[in-house]
Short mmCIF file of C-alpha atoms in Angstrom, two decimals:
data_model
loop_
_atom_site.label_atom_id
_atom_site.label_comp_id
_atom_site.label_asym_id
_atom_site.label_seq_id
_atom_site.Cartn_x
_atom_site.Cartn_y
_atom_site.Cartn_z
CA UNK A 297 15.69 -52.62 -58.36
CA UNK A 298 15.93 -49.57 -56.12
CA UNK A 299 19.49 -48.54 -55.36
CA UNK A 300 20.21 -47.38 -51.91
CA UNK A 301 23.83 -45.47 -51.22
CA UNK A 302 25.42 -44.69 -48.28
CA UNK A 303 25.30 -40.67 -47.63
CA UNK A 304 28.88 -40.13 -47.07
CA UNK A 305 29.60 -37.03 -48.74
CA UNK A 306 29.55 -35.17 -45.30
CA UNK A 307 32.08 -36.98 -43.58
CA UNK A 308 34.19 -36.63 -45.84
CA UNK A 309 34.41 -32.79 -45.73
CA UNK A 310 34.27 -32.86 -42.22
CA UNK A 311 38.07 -35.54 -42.19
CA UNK A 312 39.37 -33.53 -45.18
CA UNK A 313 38.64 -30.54 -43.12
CA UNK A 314 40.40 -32.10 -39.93
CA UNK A 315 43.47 -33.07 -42.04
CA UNK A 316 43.70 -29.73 -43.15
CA UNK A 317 44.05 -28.63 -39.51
CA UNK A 318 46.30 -30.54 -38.88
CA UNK A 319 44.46 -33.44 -36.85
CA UNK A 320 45.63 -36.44 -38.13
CA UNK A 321 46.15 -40.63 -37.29
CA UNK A 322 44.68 -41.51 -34.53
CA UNK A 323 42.82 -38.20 -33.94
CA UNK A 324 41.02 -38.27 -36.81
CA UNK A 325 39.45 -41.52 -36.49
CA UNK A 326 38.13 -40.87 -32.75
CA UNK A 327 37.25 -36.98 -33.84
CA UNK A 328 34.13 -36.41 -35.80
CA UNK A 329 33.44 -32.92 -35.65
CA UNK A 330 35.19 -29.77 -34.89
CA UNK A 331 32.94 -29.68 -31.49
CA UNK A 332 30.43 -26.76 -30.34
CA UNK A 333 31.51 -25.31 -26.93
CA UNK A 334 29.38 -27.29 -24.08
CA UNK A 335 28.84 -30.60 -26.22
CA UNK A 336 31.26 -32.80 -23.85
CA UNK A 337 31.31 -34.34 -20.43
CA UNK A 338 33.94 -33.94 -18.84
CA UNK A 339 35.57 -37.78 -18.50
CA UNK A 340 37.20 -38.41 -14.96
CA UNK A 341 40.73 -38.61 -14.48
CA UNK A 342 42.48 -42.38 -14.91
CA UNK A 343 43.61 -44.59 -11.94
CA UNK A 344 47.44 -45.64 -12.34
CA UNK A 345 48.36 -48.75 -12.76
CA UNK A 346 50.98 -48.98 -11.06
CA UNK A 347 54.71 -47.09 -10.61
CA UNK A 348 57.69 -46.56 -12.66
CA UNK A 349 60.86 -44.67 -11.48
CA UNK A 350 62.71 -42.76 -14.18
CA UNK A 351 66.29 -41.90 -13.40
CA UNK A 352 67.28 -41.53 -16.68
CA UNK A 353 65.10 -39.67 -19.80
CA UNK A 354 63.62 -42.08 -21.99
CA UNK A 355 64.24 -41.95 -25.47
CA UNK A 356 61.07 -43.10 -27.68
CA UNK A 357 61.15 -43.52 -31.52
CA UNK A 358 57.93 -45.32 -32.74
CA UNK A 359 55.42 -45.93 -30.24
CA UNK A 360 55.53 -46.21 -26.47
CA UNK A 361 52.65 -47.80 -24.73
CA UNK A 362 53.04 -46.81 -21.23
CA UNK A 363 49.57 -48.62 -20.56
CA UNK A 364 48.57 -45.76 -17.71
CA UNK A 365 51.23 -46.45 -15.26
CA UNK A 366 52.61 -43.54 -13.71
CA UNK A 367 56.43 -42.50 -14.62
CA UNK A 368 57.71 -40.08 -11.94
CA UNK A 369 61.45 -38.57 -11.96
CA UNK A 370 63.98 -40.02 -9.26
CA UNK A 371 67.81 -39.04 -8.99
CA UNK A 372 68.92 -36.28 -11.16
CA UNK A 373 65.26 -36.07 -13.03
CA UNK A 374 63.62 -35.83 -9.06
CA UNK A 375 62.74 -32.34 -9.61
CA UNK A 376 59.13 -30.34 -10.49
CA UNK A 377 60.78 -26.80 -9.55
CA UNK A 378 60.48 -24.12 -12.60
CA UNK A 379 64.46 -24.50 -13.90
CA UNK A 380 64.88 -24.22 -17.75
CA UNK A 381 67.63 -26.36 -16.93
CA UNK A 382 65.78 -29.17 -16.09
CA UNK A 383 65.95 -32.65 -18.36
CA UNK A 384 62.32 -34.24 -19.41
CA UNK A 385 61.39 -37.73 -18.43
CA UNK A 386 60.44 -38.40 -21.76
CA UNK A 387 62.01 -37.30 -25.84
CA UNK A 388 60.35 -38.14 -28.50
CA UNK A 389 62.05 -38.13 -31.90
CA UNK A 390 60.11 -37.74 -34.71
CA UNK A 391 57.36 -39.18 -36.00
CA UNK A 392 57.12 -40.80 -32.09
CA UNK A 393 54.14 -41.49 -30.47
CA UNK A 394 53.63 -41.58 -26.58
CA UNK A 395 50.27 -42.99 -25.37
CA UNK A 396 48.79 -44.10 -22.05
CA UNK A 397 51.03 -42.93 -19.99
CA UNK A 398 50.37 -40.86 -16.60
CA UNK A 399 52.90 -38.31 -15.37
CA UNK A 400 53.63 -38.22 -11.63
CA UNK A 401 55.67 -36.01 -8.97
CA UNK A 402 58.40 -35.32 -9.94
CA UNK A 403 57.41 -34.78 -13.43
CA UNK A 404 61.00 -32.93 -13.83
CA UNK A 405 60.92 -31.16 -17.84
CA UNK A 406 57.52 -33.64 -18.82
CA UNK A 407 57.90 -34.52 -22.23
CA UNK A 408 60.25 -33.22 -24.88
CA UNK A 409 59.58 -33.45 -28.96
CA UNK A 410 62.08 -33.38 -31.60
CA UNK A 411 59.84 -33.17 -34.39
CA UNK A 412 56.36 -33.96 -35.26
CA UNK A 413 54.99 -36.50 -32.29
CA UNK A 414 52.08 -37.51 -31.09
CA UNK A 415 50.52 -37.40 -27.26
CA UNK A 416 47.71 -39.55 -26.80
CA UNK A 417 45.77 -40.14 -23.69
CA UNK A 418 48.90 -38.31 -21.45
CA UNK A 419 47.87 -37.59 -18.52
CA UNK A 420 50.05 -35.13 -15.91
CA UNK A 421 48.96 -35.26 -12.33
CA UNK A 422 51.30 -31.83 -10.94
CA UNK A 423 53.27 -30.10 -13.75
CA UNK A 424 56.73 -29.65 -13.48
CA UNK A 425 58.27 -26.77 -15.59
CA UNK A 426 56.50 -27.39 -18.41
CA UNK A 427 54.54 -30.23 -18.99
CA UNK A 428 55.16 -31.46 -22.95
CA UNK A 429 57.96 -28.99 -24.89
CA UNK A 430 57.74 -28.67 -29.38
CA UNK A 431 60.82 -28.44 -30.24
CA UNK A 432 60.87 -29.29 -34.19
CA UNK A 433 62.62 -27.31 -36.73
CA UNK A 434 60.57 -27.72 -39.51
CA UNK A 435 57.69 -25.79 -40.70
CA UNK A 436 56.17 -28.57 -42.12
CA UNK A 437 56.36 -30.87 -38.20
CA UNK A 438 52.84 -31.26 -36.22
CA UNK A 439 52.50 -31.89 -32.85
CA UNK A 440 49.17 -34.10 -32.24
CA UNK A 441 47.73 -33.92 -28.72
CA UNK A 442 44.75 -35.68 -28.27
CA UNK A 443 43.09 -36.67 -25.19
CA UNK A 444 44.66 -36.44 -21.62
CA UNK A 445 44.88 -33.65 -19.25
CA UNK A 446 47.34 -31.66 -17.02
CA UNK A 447 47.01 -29.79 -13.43
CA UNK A 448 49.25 -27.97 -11.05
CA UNK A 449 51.34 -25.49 -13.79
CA UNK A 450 52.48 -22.62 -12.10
CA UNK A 451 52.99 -21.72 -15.44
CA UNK A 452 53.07 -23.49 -19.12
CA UNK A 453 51.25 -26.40 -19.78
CA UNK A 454 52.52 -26.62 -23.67
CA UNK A 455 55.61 -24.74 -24.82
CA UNK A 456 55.98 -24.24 -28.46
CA UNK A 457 59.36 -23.53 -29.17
CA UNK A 458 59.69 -25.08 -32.28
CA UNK A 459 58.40 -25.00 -36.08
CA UNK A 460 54.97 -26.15 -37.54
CA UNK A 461 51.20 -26.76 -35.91
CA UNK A 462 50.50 -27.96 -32.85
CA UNK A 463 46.70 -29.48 -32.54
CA UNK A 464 45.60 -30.15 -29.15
CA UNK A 465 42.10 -31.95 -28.99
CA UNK A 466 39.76 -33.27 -26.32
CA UNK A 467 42.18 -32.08 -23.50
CA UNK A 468 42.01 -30.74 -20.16
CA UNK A 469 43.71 -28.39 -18.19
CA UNK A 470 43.15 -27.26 -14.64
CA UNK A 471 44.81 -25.13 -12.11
CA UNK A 472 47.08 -23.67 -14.64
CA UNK A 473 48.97 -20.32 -15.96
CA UNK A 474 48.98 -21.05 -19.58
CA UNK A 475 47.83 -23.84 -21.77
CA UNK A 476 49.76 -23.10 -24.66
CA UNK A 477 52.25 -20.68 -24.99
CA UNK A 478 54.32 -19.99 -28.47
CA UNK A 479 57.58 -19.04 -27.24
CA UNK A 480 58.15 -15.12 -26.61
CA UNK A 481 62.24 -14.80 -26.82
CA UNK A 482 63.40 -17.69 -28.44
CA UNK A 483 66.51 -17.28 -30.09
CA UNK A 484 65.42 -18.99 -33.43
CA UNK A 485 61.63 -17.67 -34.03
CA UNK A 486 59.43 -19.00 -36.37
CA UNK A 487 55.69 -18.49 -37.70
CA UNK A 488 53.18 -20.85 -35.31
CA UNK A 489 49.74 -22.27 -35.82
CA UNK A 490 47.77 -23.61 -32.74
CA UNK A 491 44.44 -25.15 -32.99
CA UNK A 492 42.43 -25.75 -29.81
CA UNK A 493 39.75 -27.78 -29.85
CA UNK A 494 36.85 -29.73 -27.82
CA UNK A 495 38.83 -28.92 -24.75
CA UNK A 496 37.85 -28.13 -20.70
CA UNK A 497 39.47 -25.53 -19.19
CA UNK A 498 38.95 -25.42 -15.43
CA UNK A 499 39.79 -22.67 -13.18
CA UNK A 500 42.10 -21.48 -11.60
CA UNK A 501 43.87 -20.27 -15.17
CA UNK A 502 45.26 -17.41 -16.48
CA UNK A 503 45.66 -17.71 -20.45
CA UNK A 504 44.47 -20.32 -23.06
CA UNK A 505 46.84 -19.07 -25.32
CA UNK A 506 49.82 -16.55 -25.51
CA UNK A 507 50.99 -15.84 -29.62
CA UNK A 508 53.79 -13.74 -31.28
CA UNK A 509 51.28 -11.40 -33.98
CA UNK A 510 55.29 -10.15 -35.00
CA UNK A 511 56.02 -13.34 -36.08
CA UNK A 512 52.79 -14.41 -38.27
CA UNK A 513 51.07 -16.72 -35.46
CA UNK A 514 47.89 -17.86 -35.54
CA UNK A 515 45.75 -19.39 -32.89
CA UNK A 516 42.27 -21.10 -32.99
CA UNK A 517 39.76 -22.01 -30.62
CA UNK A 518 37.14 -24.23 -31.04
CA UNK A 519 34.49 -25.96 -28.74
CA UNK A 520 36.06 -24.31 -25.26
CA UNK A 521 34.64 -25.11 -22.39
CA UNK A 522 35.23 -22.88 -19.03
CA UNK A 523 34.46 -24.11 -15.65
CA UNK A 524 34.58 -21.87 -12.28
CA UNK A 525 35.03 -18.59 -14.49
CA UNK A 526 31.91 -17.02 -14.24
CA UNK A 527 33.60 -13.68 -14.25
CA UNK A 528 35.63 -14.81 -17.54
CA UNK A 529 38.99 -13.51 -16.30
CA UNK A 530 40.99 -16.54 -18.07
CA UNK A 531 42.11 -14.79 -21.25
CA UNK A 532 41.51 -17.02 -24.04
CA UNK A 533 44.11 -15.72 -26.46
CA UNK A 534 46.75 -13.26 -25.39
CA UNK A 535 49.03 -11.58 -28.65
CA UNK A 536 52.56 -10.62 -27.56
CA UNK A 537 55.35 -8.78 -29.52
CA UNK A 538 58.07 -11.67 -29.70
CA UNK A 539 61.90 -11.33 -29.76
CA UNK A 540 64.74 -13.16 -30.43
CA UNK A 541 66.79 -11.40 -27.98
CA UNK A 542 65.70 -13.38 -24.57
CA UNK A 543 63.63 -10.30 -23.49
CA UNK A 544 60.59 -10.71 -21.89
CA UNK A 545 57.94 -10.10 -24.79
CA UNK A 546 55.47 -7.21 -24.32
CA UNK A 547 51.68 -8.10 -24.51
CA UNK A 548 49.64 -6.14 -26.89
CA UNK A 549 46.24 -7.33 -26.81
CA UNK A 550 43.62 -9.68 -25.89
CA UNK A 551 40.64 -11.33 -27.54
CA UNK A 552 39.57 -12.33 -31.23
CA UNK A 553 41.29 -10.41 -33.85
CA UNK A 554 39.98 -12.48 -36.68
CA UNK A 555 44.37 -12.72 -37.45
CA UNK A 556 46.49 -14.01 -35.29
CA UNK A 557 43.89 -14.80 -32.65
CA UNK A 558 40.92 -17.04 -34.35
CA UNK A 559 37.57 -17.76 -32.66
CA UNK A 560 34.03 -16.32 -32.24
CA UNK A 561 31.70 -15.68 -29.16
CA UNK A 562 29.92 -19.07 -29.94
CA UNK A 563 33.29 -21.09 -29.39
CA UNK A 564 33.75 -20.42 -25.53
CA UNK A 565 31.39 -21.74 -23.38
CA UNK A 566 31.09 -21.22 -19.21
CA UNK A 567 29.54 -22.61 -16.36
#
């Protein structure tokens, strides 16, 4: 009797590969391959269903299904100005996980994580100050984007502030200053790693993303896809000198380093 085995050696690389990135749960199981720029349409923006006031930040440990209905800030949270003062509708604590959930106006502070979280299918229609905030303390947290998409950020789309990797996978951004941005003056600092991956970037944009090479960051790009920059003036990674002192941080360089700032010619894409 011929035996006949399933070929599965390759998969598992590519998983154990993921994991080691720092893609994990949920993303792993929908995410097959670390994706070659220009393999992916770009999905259309979900419908709401429906409308939910939030006067008061919500406080999510576990998982929150917000089963796309749109959460917009009303009262003291009725704000999408640029204060740092600003409260989010949403904190996560750690380990949360906040899924299906669209993000209106006003989106006040967007979403705030304590710790490793993850954002699935979060969708922000007009970006307050900064649309999600990682905020974790240790180096071992990681912050799981996957799916979702974000307009309308005068500035930040993703603030690191905190410890750990952030992964943020099948995303898009558009009309935008930064997508991801590890923090330039905070007053704790700590070493970063972003992965970008399998995501559409669509003009207007300034920066994919902004890195501390002081501080040991690292940032890689995979599968980016640029639309309306013919010209290729959004900087995919931009390296900084960071401080601790609240200074603004002085940028030193642009472009692939093979260091701090991680991709090849064959990981952008534009049309």
């Amino acid at each position: 009797m011929t035996s006949h085995k399933r070929k599965t050696g390759r998969r598992r690389v590519v998983v154990g590969g993921l994991s080691a990135l720092g893609i994990t749960g949920a993303a792993i199981v929908t995410t097959t391959l670390l994706a070659p720029a220009g393999a992916a349409t770009l999905p259309a923006w979900p419908q709401a269903k429906g409308s939910t006031p939030v006067a008061t930040t919500i406080e999510v440990s576990g998982t929150y299904d917000g089963k796309l209905k749109r959460f917009a800030g009303t009262g003291e949270l009725g704000s999408d100005g640029q204060s740092e003062s600003q409260q989010p509708l949403f904190v996560l604590k750690d380990g949360a996980t906040l899924k299906n959930v669209v993000i209106g106006t006003p989106a006040a502070d967007g979403v705030h994580c304590l710790g490793s979280c993850t954002l699935q299918n979060v969708w922000w229609e007009n970006v307050g100050e900064d649309a999600a905030t990682f905020k974790g303390t240790s180096k071992t947290a990681v912050y799981a984007v996957h799916g979702g998409g974000a307009k309308g950020a005068s500035d930040k789309i993703f603030q690191f502030n905190g410890a750990g990797k952030l992964v943020v996978n099948k995303f898009q951004a558009a009309d935008f200053g930064k997508l991801v941005r590890s923090c330039g003056n905070c007053k704790k600092q700590y070493p970063r790693t972003i992965l970008i991956n399998d995501v559409d970037i669509t003009t207007p944009g300034k920066s994919i993303v902004g890195v501390n090479a002081n501080y040991g960051d690292t940032a890689s790009l995979r599968g980016i896809r640029i639309h309306g920059d013919t010209k290729k003036k959004i900087k995919p990674c931009t390296r900084f000198t960071g401080n601790n002192t609240g200074k603004e941080p002085k940028e030193i360089g642009t472009g692939a380093d093979g260091t701090t700032c991680r991709y090849s010619a064959g990981d952008l894409s534009y049309d």
